[in-house]
Coordinates of C-alpha atoms in Angstrom, one line a residue:
Chain A
M1 CA -32.7 148.4 13.1
N2 CA -30.2 146.3 15.2
L3 CA -31.3 148.0 18.3
L4 CA -35.0 147.6 17.6
L5 CA -34.6 143.9 17.0
V6 CA -32.7 143.1 20.2
A7 CA -34.6 145.6 22.5
P8 CA -37.5 143.2 23.2
I9 CA -35.0 140.7 24.4
L10 CA -32.6 143.1 26.2
V11 CA -35.3 145.2 28.0
P12 CA -36.7 142.2 30.1
L13 CA -33.1 140.9 30.7
L14 CA -32.1 144.3 32.0
T15 CA -35.2 144.5 34.1
A16 CA -34.6 141.1 35.6
A17 CA -31.0 142.0 36.3
L18 CA -32.0 145.2 38.1
C19 CA -34.6 143.2 40.1
L20 CA -31.8 140.9 41.2
L21 CA -29.8 143.9 42.2
A22 CA -32.7 145.1 44.3
W23 CA -33.2 141.6 45.7
K24 CA -33.9 142.9 49.2
S25 CA -36.5 145.4 48.3
V26 CA -39.8 144.0 47.1
R27 CA -41.3 147.4 46.5
V28 CA -38.5 148.4 44.1
Q29 CA -38.9 145.1 42.3
R30 CA -42.6 145.7 41.9
W31 CA -42.2 149.0 40.2
L32 CA -39.2 147.8 38.1
G33 CA -41.5 145.0 36.9
V34 CA -44.2 147.4 35.8
A35 CA -41.7 149.9 34.3
G36 CA -39.8 147.1 32.5
S37 CA -43.0 145.6 31.0
A38 CA -44.1 149.0 29.8
A39 CA -40.7 149.6 28.2
L40 CA -41.0 146.1 26.6
L41 CA -44.3 147.0 25.1
A42 CA -42.9 150.3 23.9
S43 CA -39.9 148.6 22.3
A44 CA -42.2 146.0 20.7
L45 CA -44.4 148.7 19.2
A46 CA -41.4 150.4 17.8
L47 CA -40.2 147.2 16.2
F48 CA -43.7 146.6 14.9
A49 CA -43.8 150.0 13.3
E50 CA -40.4 149.4 11.7
V51 CA -41.4 146.0 10.3
D52 CA -44.8 147.3 9.2
G53 CA -43.3 150.3 7.4
R54 CA -40.0 149.0 6.0
G55 CA -40.4 145.2 5.8
M56 CA -38.5 142.5 7.5
A57 CA -35.9 143.3 10.1
V58 CA -32.9 141.1 10.3
S59 CA -29.8 141.2 12.6
H60 CA -27.0 138.7 13.0
A61 CA -25.7 138.7 16.5
G62 CA -22.0 139.7 16.7
E63 CA -22.0 140.2 12.9
W64 CA -21.5 136.5 12.4
A65 CA -23.3 136.1 9.1
A66 CA -26.0 133.6 8.5
P67 CA -26.1 130.6 8.4
F68 CA -23.2 130.4 10.9
G69 CA -24.2 133.0 13.5
I70 CA -27.4 133.4 15.4
T71 CA -29.9 135.3 13.3
L72 CA -32.6 137.4 14.8
A73 CA -35.4 138.2 12.3
A74 CA -38.8 139.8 12.6
D75 CA -41.5 139.5 10.0
L76 CA -45.0 140.8 10.6
L77 CA -46.1 137.7 12.5
G78 CA -43.0 137.8 14.8
A79 CA -43.4 141.5 15.4
L80 CA -47.1 141.2 16.1
M81 CA -46.5 138.3 18.6
V82 CA -43.9 140.4 20.4
V83 CA -46.4 143.2 20.7
L84 CA -49.0 140.8 22.1
G85 CA -46.3 139.5 24.5
G86 CA -45.6 143.1 25.7
I87 CA -49.3 143.7 26.2
V88 CA -49.8 140.5 28.3
G89 CA -46.6 141.3 30.2
L90 CA -47.7 144.8 31.2
M91 CA -51.2 143.7 32.1
V92 CA -50.0 140.9 34.3
A93 CA -47.3 143.1 35.9
V94 CA -50.0 145.6 36.9
Y95 CA -52.4 142.9 38.0
S96 CA -49.8 141.2 40.1
L97 CA -49.3 144.4 42.2
G98 CA -52.7 143.7 43.7
S99 CA -52.7 140.0 43.7
I100 CA -49.3 138.3 44.4
D101 CA -48.5 137.6 48.0
E102 CA -45.3 139.0 49.4
G103 CA -43.8 135.6 50.0
R104 CA -43.7 134.9 46.3
E105 CA -42.4 138.4 45.6
R106 CA -39.6 137.9 48.0
F107 CA -38.5 134.7 46.2
G108 CA -38.2 136.3 42.8
F109 CA -41.6 136.5 41.3
H110 CA -40.8 139.8 39.4
P111 CA -37.4 138.9 37.9
L112 CA -38.9 135.5 36.9
V113 CA -41.8 137.1 35.0
Q114 CA -39.3 139.2 33.1
I115 CA -37.1 136.3 32.2
L116 CA -40.2 134.4 31.0
L117 CA -41.0 137.4 28.8
M118 CA -37.4 137.5 27.5
G119 CA -37.7 133.8 26.5
V120 CA -41.1 134.4 24.8
C121 CA -39.8 137.4 22.9
G122 CA -36.6 135.6 21.9
A123 CA -38.6 132.7 20.6
F124 CA -40.7 135.0 18.5
L125 CA -37.7 136.8 17.1
T126 CA -35.1 134.1 16.4
G127 CA -34.3 132.8 13.0
D128 CA -32.3 129.9 14.1
L129 CA -33.8 126.5 15.2
F130 CA -31.3 125.8 17.9
N131 CA -31.6 129.3 19.2
L132 CA -35.4 128.6 19.3
Y133 CA -34.7 125.6 21.5
V134 CA -32.6 127.8 23.8
W135 CA -35.3 130.4 24.1
F136 CA -37.8 127.6 24.8
E137 CA -35.5 126.5 27.6
V138 CA -35.2 130.0 29.0
L139 CA -38.9 130.5 29.2
L140 CA -39.5 126.9 30.5
M141 CA -36.9 127.4 33.3
A142 CA -38.7 130.6 34.4
S143 CA -42.1 129.0 34.1
F144 CA -41.0 125.9 36.1
V145 CA -40.0 128.1 39.0
L146 CA -43.1 130.3 38.7
T147 CA -45.2 127.1 38.7
A148 CA -43.7 125.8 41.8
L149 CA -43.1 129.1 43.6
G150 CA -45.0 129.1 46.8
G151 CA -44.9 125.4 47.3
E152 CA -48.5 124.7 48.1
R153 CA -49.5 121.0 47.9
A154 CA -51.8 121.2 44.9
Q155 CA -49.3 123.5 43.2
M156 CA -46.6 120.9 43.5
E157 CA -48.7 118.2 42.0
G158 CA -49.5 120.4 39.0
A159 CA -45.9 121.5 38.7
I160 CA -44.6 118.0 38.5
K161 CA -46.9 117.2 35.6
Y162 CA -46.1 120.4 33.9
V163 CA -42.3 120.0 34.3
T164 CA -42.3 116.3 33.2
L165 CA -44.3 116.7 30.0
N166 CA -42.5 119.8 29.0
L167 CA -39.1 118.1 29.5
V168 CA -40.3 115.3 27.3
S169 CA -41.2 117.8 24.7
S170 CA -37.8 119.5 24.9
A171 CA -36.1 116.1 24.6
I172 CA -38.1 115.3 21.4
F173 CA -37.3 118.8 20.0
L174 CA -33.6 118.3 20.7
A175 CA -33.6 114.9 19.1
A176 CA -35.4 116.3 16.0
L177 CA -32.8 119.1 15.9
G178 CA -30.0 116.6 16.0
L179 CA -31.5 114.6 13.1
L180 CA -32.2 117.8 11.1
Y181 CA -28.6 118.9 11.6
G182 CA -27.3 115.5 10.5
L183 CA -29.5 115.7 7.4
T184 CA -28.9 119.3 6.3
H185 CA -25.8 120.4 8.2
S186 CA -27.5 123.7 9.2
L187 CA -29.8 125.0 11.8
N188 CA -30.6 128.5 10.4
M189 CA -34.2 128.3 9.4
A190 CA -33.8 130.0 6.1
D191 CA -30.8 128.0 5.2
V192 CA -32.4 124.7 6.3
S193 CA -35.4 125.5 4.2
L194 CA -33.3 125.9 1.1
R195 CA -31.2 122.8 1.8
L196 CA -34.3 120.6 2.5
A197 CA -35.8 121.7 -0.8
R198 CA -32.6 120.4 -2.5
L199 CA -32.5 117.1 -0.7
N200 CA -34.6 114.1 -1.6
Y201 CA -35.2 112.0 1.5
P202 CA -38.9 112.0 1.9
A203 CA -39.0 109.4 4.7
L204 CA -36.5 111.3 6.9
E205 CA -38.2 114.6 6.1
N206 CA -41.6 113.2 7.1
L207 CA -40.1 111.8 10.3
L208 CA -38.6 115.1 11.1
A209 CA -41.9 116.9 10.4
V210 CA -43.7 114.6 12.7
L211 CA -41.1 115.0 15.5
F212 CA -41.3 118.8 15.3
F213 CA -45.1 118.5 15.3
I214 CA -45.1 116.4 18.4
A215 CA -42.5 118.6 20.2
F216 CA -44.4 121.8 19.5
G217 CA -47.7 120.1 19.8
I218 CA -47.0 119.3 23.4
K219 CA -46.1 122.9 24.1
A220 CA -49.1 124.1 22.2
A221 CA -51.3 121.6 24.1
V222 CA -53.0 119.9 21.1
F223 CA -54.9 116.6 21.3
P224 CA -53.7 114.1 22.6
L225 CA -50.7 115.9 24.2
F226 CA -52.5 118.5 26.2
F227 CA -53.0 116.7 29.6
W228 CA -50.4 118.8 31.4
L229 CA -52.3 122.0 30.8
P230 CA -55.6 121.5 32.6
A231 CA -53.7 119.6 35.3
S232 CA -51.5 122.5 36.3
Y233 CA -53.0 125.9 35.3
H234 CA -55.6 126.1 38.0
T235 CA -53.0 125.5 40.8
M236 CA -50.9 128.6 40.2
P237 CA -51.5 132.2 41.4
V238 CA -53.8 134.0 39.0
A239 CA -51.3 136.4 37.6
V240 CA -49.0 133.4 36.7
S241 CA -51.7 131.4 35.1
A242 CA -52.9 134.4 33.1
L243 CA -49.4 134.9 31.8
F244 CA -49.1 131.2 30.9
A245 CA -52.5 131.0 29.4
G246 CA -51.9 134.1 27.3
L247 CA -48.4 133.3 26.0
L248 CA -47.0 129.8 26.6
T249 CA -49.2 127.6 24.4
K250 CA -49.1 130.4 21.8
V251 CA -45.3 130.1 21.6
G252 CA -45.9 126.5 20.6
V253 CA -48.5 127.5 18.0
Y254 CA -46.1 130.2 16.7
A255 CA -43.3 127.7 16.4
L256 CA -45.6 125.3 14.5
I257 CA -46.6 128.1 12.1
R258 CA -43.0 129.1 11.6
V259 CA -41.6 125.6 11.1
F260 CA -44.4 124.5 8.8
T261 CA -44.5 127.6 6.6
L262 CA -40.8 128.2 6.4
V263 CA -38.8 125.0 7.0
F264 CA -41.0 122.1 5.8
R265 CA -42.7 123.6 2.8
D266 CA -43.1 120.9 0.2
D267 CA -43.4 117.3 1.3
V268 CA -45.8 117.8 4.1
E269 CA -49.1 116.9 2.5
F270 CA -49.6 114.0 4.9
I271 CA -48.8 116.1 8.0
K272 CA -51.5 118.6 6.8
E273 CA -54.1 115.8 7.0
L274 CA -52.8 114.8 10.4
M275 CA -53.2 118.4 11.5
L276 CA -56.8 118.6 10.3
V277 CA -57.7 115.5 12.4
V278 CA -55.7 116.9 15.3
A279 CA -57.4 120.3 15.0
C280 CA -60.9 118.8 15.0
L281 CA -60.1 116.5 18.0
T282 CA -58.4 119.3 19.9
M283 CA -61.4 121.6 19.5
A284 CA -63.9 118.9 20.4
V285 CA -62.1 117.2 23.3
G286 CA -61.1 120.5 24.9
V287 CA -64.6 121.8 24.9
L288 CA -66.1 118.6 26.1
G289 CA -63.5 118.5 28.9
A290 CA -64.7 121.9 30.0
V291 CA -68.3 120.9 30.2
A292 CA -67.6 118.5 33.1
Q293 CA -65.7 121.1 35.2
M294 CA -67.1 123.2 37.9
E295 CA -63.9 125.2 38.8
M296 CA -63.6 128.4 36.9
R297 CA -59.9 128.1 36.0
R298 CA -60.3 124.5 35.0
I299 CA -63.0 125.4 32.6
L300 CA -60.9 128.1 31.2
S301 CA -57.9 125.8 30.9
F302 CA -59.9 123.3 28.9
H303 CA -61.0 126.1 26.6
I304 CA -57.4 127.0 25.9
V305 CA -57.0 123.5 24.5
S306 CA -60.1 123.8 22.4
Q307 CA -59.1 127.2 21.1
I308 CA -55.7 125.9 20.1
G309 CA -57.6 123.6 17.7
Y310 CA -59.0 126.6 15.9
M311 CA -55.5 128.0 15.4
I312 CA -54.3 124.7 13.9
I313 CA -57.1 124.8 11.3
G314 CA -55.5 127.6 9.5
L315 CA -52.1 125.9 9.5
A316 CA -53.6 122.7 8.2
L317 CA -55.6 124.3 5.4
M318 CA -52.6 126.6 4.4
T319 CA -54.7 128.8 2.2
P320 CA -54.1 132.6 2.4
L321 CA -57.4 133.2 4.1
A322 CA -57.0 130.3 6.5
L323 CA -53.5 131.4 7.6
A324 CA -54.8 135.0 8.0
G325 CA -57.5 133.5 10.2
T326 CA -54.9 131.8 12.3
V327 CA -53.0 135.0 12.8
F328 CA -56.1 136.9 13.6
Y329 CA -57.2 134.1 16.0
L330 CA -53.8 134.2 17.8
A331 CA -54.1 137.9 18.4
H332 CA -57.7 137.7 19.6
H333 CA -57.1 134.7 21.7
I334 CA -54.1 136.0 23.6
I335 CA -56.0 139.0 24.7
V336 CA -59.3 137.4 25.5
K337 CA -57.8 134.4 27.3
T338 CA -55.4 136.4 29.5
N339 CA -58.3 138.6 30.4
L340 CA -60.6 135.7 31.3
F341 CA -58.0 134.4 33.7
L342 CA -57.6 137.8 35.2
V343 CA -61.3 138.0 35.6
S344 CA -61.3 134.5 37.3
G345 CA -58.9 136.0 39.8
A346 CA -61.1 138.9 40.5
V347 CA -64.1 136.6 40.9
A348 CA -62.2 134.5 43.4
R349 CA -61.1 137.6 45.3
A350 CA -64.6 138.9 45.4
T351 CA -66.5 135.7 46.3
G352 CA -63.8 133.8 48.0
S353 CA -63.6 130.8 45.7
F354 CA -62.8 129.6 42.2
E355 CA -65.4 126.8 42.7
L356 CA -68.6 127.9 40.9
K357 CA -70.8 126.2 43.5
K358 CA -69.3 128.3 46.2
S359 CA -69.4 131.7 44.5
G360 CA -72.3 133.9 43.3
G361 CA -74.0 137.2 43.6
L362 CA -71.5 139.2 41.6
Y363 CA -74.0 140.6 39.1
A364 CA -76.0 142.3 41.9
A365 CA -72.9 143.5 43.8
Q366 CA -70.6 144.5 40.9
P367 CA -72.4 144.9 37.6
G368 CA -69.2 146.6 36.3
L369 CA -67.1 143.4 36.8
A370 CA -70.0 141.4 35.3
L371 CA -69.9 143.4 32.2
L372 CA -66.1 143.1 32.0
F373 CA -66.5 139.3 32.2
L374 CA -69.2 139.2 29.5
I375 CA -67.0 141.0 26.9
P376 CA -64.2 138.4 26.8
A377 CA -66.5 135.5 27.5
L378 CA -68.9 136.3 24.6
S379 CA -65.9 137.0 22.4
L380 CA -64.4 133.6 23.2
A381 CA -67.7 132.0 22.3
G382 CA -67.8 134.0 19.0
I383 CA -70.8 136.3 19.4
P384 CA -70.8 139.2 16.9
P385 CA -69.5 141.8 16.8
L386 CA -66.7 140.8 19.2
S387 CA -63.3 139.7 18.1
G388 CA -63.8 136.0 18.5
F389 CA -66.7 136.1 16.0
W390 CA -64.5 137.4 13.2
G391 CA -61.7 134.9 13.9
K392 CA -64.2 132.0 13.7
Y393 CA -65.9 133.5 10.7
I394 CA -62.7 133.7 8.7
L395 CA -61.7 130.2 9.7
V396 CA -65.1 128.8 8.8
K397 CA -65.1 130.6 5.5
A398 CA -61.7 129.3 4.7
G399 CA -62.8 125.8 5.7
L400 CA -65.8 126.0 3.4
E401 CA -63.7 127.2 0.5
S402 CA -61.4 124.2 1.0
G403 CA -64.4 121.9 1.1
Q404 CA -63.8 120.7 4.7
V405 CA -67.4 120.3 5.8
V406 CA -66.6 118.1 8.8
L407 CA -64.1 120.6 10.1
V408 CA -66.6 123.4 9.8
V409 CA -69.4 121.5 11.5
V410 CA -67.0 120.7 14.4
A411 CA -65.8 124.3 14.7
L412 CA -69.4 125.6 14.8
A413 CA -70.5 122.9 17.3
V414 CA -67.5 123.7 19.6
S415 CA -68.5 127.3 19.5
V416 CA -72.0 126.4 20.9
F417 CA -70.4 124.4 23.6
T418 CA -68.1 127.2 24.4
M419 CA -71.1 129.4 24.8
I420 CA -72.7 126.9 27.2
S421 CA -69.5 126.9 29.4
M422 CA -69.4 130.7 29.5
M423 CA -73.1 130.8 30.4
K424 CA -72.4 128.3 33.2
I425 CA -69.8 130.6 34.7
W426 CA -72.1 133.5 34.2
S427 CA -75.1 131.9 35.9
E428 CA -73.1 130.4 38.7
A429 CA -70.6 133.1 39.6
F430 CA -72.5 136.2 38.6
W431 CA -76.3 135.6 38.4
K432 CA -77.3 133.3 41.3
P433 CA -77.1 134.7 44.8
H434 CA -74.1 133.8 46.9
P435 CA -74.7 130.4 48.6
L436 CA -73.6 131.7 51.9
G437 CA -75.3 135.0 51.5
L438 CA -72.0 136.9 51.4
T439 CA -71.7 140.2 49.7
P440 CA -68.8 140.0 47.3
A441 CA -65.8 142.2 48.3
P442 CA -64.6 144.9 46.0
V443 CA -61.5 144.0 43.9
G444 CA -60.0 147.5 43.5
L445 CA -56.9 147.6 41.4
L446 CA -57.6 144.3 39.7
N447 CA -60.3 146.0 37.5
G448 CA -57.7 148.1 35.7
P449 CA -56.0 145.5 33.5
I450 CA -59.3 143.7 33.0
A451 CA -60.9 146.8 31.7
A452 CA -58.0 147.7 29.5
M453 CA -58.0 144.2 27.9
A454 CA -61.8 144.3 27.5
A455 CA -61.3 147.6 25.7
M456 CA -58.8 145.9 23.4
T457 CA -61.2 143.1 22.7
L458 CA -63.9 145.7 21.7
A459 CA -61.3 147.6 19.6
I460 CA -60.4 144.4 17.6
G461 CA -64.1 143.6 17.2
F462 CA -65.3 147.0 16.0
G463 CA -62.1 147.9 14.2
V464 CA -61.8 144.5 12.5
E465 CA -60.8 145.9 9.1
P466 CA -57.2 147.0 9.9
V467 CA -56.5 144.0 12.1
M468 CA -57.7 141.7 9.3
Q469 CA -55.6 143.5 6.7
L470 CA -52.6 143.0 9.0
A471 CA -53.4 139.3 9.4
E472 CA -53.8 139.0 5.6
R473 CA -50.4 140.7 4.9
S474 CA -48.8 138.5 7.6
A475 CA -50.3 135.4 6.0
Q476 CA -49.0 136.6 2.6
Q477 CA -45.5 136.8 4.0
L478 CA -45.8 133.3 5.6
L479 CA -46.9 131.8 2.3
E480 CA -44.0 133.4 0.4
P481 CA -41.0 132.3 2.5
Q482 CA -38.6 133.3 -0.3
T483 CA -38.8 136.9 1.0
Y484 CA -37.9 135.7 4.5
I485 CA -35.1 133.5 3.2
R486 CA -33.6 136.2 1.1
A487 CA -33.8 138.8 3.8
V488 CA -32.0 136.5 6.2
L489 CA -29.3 135.2 3.9
E490 CA -28.6 138.4 2.1
A491 CA -28.6 140.8 5.0
R492 CA -25.7 143.1 5.2
R493 CA -22.6 141.2 6.2
Chain B
M1 CA -16.7 122.1 60.9
N2 CA -14.2 123.0 63.5
S3 CA -10.8 122.2 62.3
L4 CA -7.7 124.3 63.0
I5 CA -5.8 122.8 60.1
L6 CA -8.6 123.5 57.6
R7 CA -9.0 127.1 58.9
T8 CA -5.3 127.9 58.6
T9 CA -4.9 126.5 55.2
T10 CA -8.1 128.0 53.9
G11 CA -6.8 131.4 54.7
F12 CA -4.0 130.8 52.2
L13 CA -6.0 128.8 49.8
L14 CA -8.7 131.4 49.4
S15 CA -6.5 134.1 47.9
L16 CA -4.7 131.5 45.7
L17 CA -7.9 130.0 44.4
V18 CA -9.5 133.4 43.7
L19 CA -6.3 134.5 41.9
F20 CA -6.4 131.3 39.9
S21 CA -10.0 131.8 39.0
V22 CA -9.2 135.3 37.7
Y23 CA -6.3 133.8 35.7
L24 CA -8.7 131.2 34.2
M25 CA -11.2 133.9 33.2
L26 CA -8.5 136.1 31.6
R27 CA -6.9 133.3 29.5
G28 CA -10.3 132.1 28.3
H29 CA -10.5 134.1 25.1
N30 CA -7.9 132.0 23.3
A31 CA -7.2 129.0 25.6
P32 CA -9.2 126.7 27.8
G33 CA -10.8 128.7 30.6
G34 CA -13.3 131.5 30.6
G35 CA -15.9 133.2 32.8
F36 CA -17.8 130.1 33.5
I37 CA -14.9 128.0 34.7
G38 CA -13.4 130.9 36.5
G39 CA -16.7 131.6 38.3
L40 CA -16.9 127.9 39.3
T41 CA -13.4 128.0 40.8
A42 CA -14.2 131.2 42.7
T43 CA -17.4 129.6 44.0
A44 CA -15.5 126.6 45.1
A45 CA -13.1 128.8 47.0
L46 CA -15.9 130.6 48.7
T47 CA -17.6 127.3 49.6
L48 CA -14.4 126.0 51.1
Y49 CA -14.3 129.2 53.2
A50 CA -17.9 128.6 54.3
F51 CA -17.0 125.1 55.4
A52 CA -13.9 126.2 57.3
F53 CA -15.6 129.2 59.0
D54 CA -19.3 129.8 58.5
V55 CA -21.8 130.9 56.0
A56 CA -22.4 134.3 57.6
T57 CA -18.7 135.2 57.1
V58 CA -18.9 134.4 53.4
R59 CA -22.1 136.4 53.0
K60 CA -20.3 139.3 54.7
M61 CA -17.3 138.9 52.4
L62 CA -19.5 139.1 49.3
R63 CA -21.0 142.4 50.5
L64 CA -23.9 142.1 48.1
D65 CA -26.6 139.4 48.3
P66 CA -25.4 136.5 46.0
L67 CA -28.3 137.0 43.6
S68 CA -27.4 140.7 43.4
V69 CA -23.9 139.6 42.3
A70 CA -25.5 137.6 39.6
G71 CA -27.7 140.6 38.6
L72 CA -24.6 142.8 38.4
G73 CA -23.0 140.1 36.1
L74 CA -26.0 140.1 33.9
V75 CA -25.9 143.9 33.6
L76 CA -22.2 143.7 32.7
A77 CA -22.7 141.0 30.1
L78 CA -25.5 143.0 28.6
V79 CA -23.5 146.2 28.5
S80 CA -20.6 144.4 26.8
G81 CA -22.9 143.9 23.8
L82 CA -23.7 147.6 23.4
P83 CA -20.4 149.2 22.1
G84 CA -20.7 147.2 18.9
M85 CA -24.2 148.6 18.3
L86 CA -22.9 152.2 18.7
G87 CA -20.9 151.7 15.5
G88 CA -23.9 150.4 13.7
D89 CA -23.1 146.8 14.0
A90 CA -25.2 144.0 15.5
F91 CA -25.6 143.4 19.2
L92 CA -22.6 141.6 20.8
T93 CA -20.2 142.6 17.9
S94 CA -16.8 142.8 19.6
R95 CA -14.8 146.0 20.0
W96 CA -11.0 145.9 20.8
A97 CA -8.7 148.5 22.2
L98 CA -4.9 148.1 22.4
L99 CA -3.4 149.0 25.7
A100 CA 0.4 149.7 25.4
L101 CA 2.2 149.5 28.7
P102 CA 5.4 151.6 29.3
D103 CA 7.6 148.5 29.1
G104 CA 6.5 147.7 25.6
T105 CA 3.9 144.9 26.3
E106 CA 0.6 145.3 24.5
I107 CA -2.6 144.1 26.0
H108 CA -5.7 143.5 23.9
L109 CA -8.7 144.7 25.8
G110 CA -12.1 144.0 24.3
T111 CA -15.8 143.7 25.0
P112 CA -15.6 139.8 25.2
L113 CA -13.5 140.2 28.3
L114 CA -16.3 142.3 29.9
F115 CA -18.8 139.6 28.8
D116 CA -16.6 137.0 30.4
F117 CA -16.4 139.0 33.6
G118 CA -20.2 139.2 33.6
V119 CA -20.5 135.5 33.2
Y120 CA -17.9 135.1 36.0
L121 CA -20.1 137.2 38.4
V122 CA -23.3 135.4 37.3
V123 CA -21.7 132.0 38.1
I124 CA -20.4 133.1 41.4
G125 CA -23.7 134.7 42.3
V126 CA -25.9 131.8 41.4
G127 CA -23.4 129.2 42.7
C128 CA -23.2 130.9 46.1
A129 CA -26.9 131.5 46.3
V130 CA -27.5 127.8 45.9
L131 CA -24.7 126.5 48.0
L132 CA -25.0 129.0 50.9
T133 CA -28.7 128.4 51.1
M134 CA -28.2 124.7 51.3
A135 CA -25.4 125.0 53.8
E136 CA -27.7 127.2 56.0
E137 CA -30.6 124.8 55.8
R138 CA -28.3 122.0 57.1
G139 CA -28.6 123.9 60.4
E140 CA -25.5 126.0 60.8

């Protein structure tokens, strides 16, 4: 159990270290990257099987018992997120073989991706708030370098915005941690949860809840804190932006879920109302931002923002069905969004541009790629029977059950606008002939990960029952934090 | 920099500083010191050498690329966490062995020392990677 829990952190660390040892040989690093990501996915699946079969896995690093040592804990949500991280890591590693230029590879692209994955997995597995901060820093450091690596002009501009706003978020997170520690004298999530329940300082607790909401909200890119995202994601290499699009904002969402189901349980009524408003505005503003864009990755970036809104819905409603919807949506979204970014790279490779006005003719030249675009695109818009439909269906149903009519109307309207955006990409990049009359070039290897992720989208869509059951069980765990708390505090000393 | 005095003293200082850095690393378990400070001291020694002579000499002395030194350190630090897990404990649980020398002194050897040595190498590797690159860019 100990090994299973640390493996998703150790495997990428080891891979990164081996990449550094092979610093001179880009080719060795390439294959280490793929092999390491595959091993990460395997270890994540093993952890998931363990958690699924035998319940929560808990390990205290160095046998320093909670609440003093660093706790690693995996419930169903954590294990599921690690698996999704492994999938995205592997797909991006394979995709980067055919798309990253050698200059970036020589300056550490492969080890950086692994360190980013280590940070992501660590954030999903930690049971300690300060340790969560550390993992955030690990993944941010790696992402800062990946954002700026290559040093193109536009890239630097995006990187500065990205770095600045994320540093602000980290500072707020750290300040909140300081206050929380002053209030409860503990940083272990399970322990803090118990201590907060015993304290009676509603004003301070509300302040802390808002600080955490802002800190994670910036990372999750919710309204009105999302501006760094569409400003930077379209400037990076495709493999990097796909990795970020799939995982980084979702780490923020995960942290929100964890903190607001485990740590702040009782006195958070007002933050729930705040979340409802934020969810609506995030969905609406994100999708409206996308309407005005004509660059493929900018459109997709704004859609990340709007989709984050859907995930916040479940957290705001906090009913079993709504939370299950959020978990389902996370899984669906990570796969679909990563895939859409991968497709955008293939489109740019084939037609020579991310600008929709300058591309075209893909449907005639490569109907296969066109189909592979349609699957995640229609899924994102929520067309049955693809995965996005089920995610939206569950959240809308949960919204109706809670009597949140406005929320439901916004969610459905946003879905229509998402469809419009996807059709815009379809008609410009795929349907219309190429403006310069070029025949799109073949994209070769890039099709592999795209097809694999499209297959996963189809699998979630058609095999919705088991995934939904998993999401429901995971929501059940989240709504009964006593199990988590007991598992952490009473684990073998 | 071309200074005879600096070159001559650096020859002596280098070995002294590196010895001192190892001493700092070893005493770190129970007293001020440790892998990080030891690593910084060793990096300072190597930087001094790079000033007195040139960057290429230091790179040759390291034998490995600085970042590979850091990679090696990471591997060592990681490995130091594993023995604890073999006994069924959590990752990074320390394991100790008593080394009795013929003259009666006893030395406690443990996995934290290996961890500290890993940190030591990581700090040297990253420190040298940064400093040597900057020194080269200055046009040496």
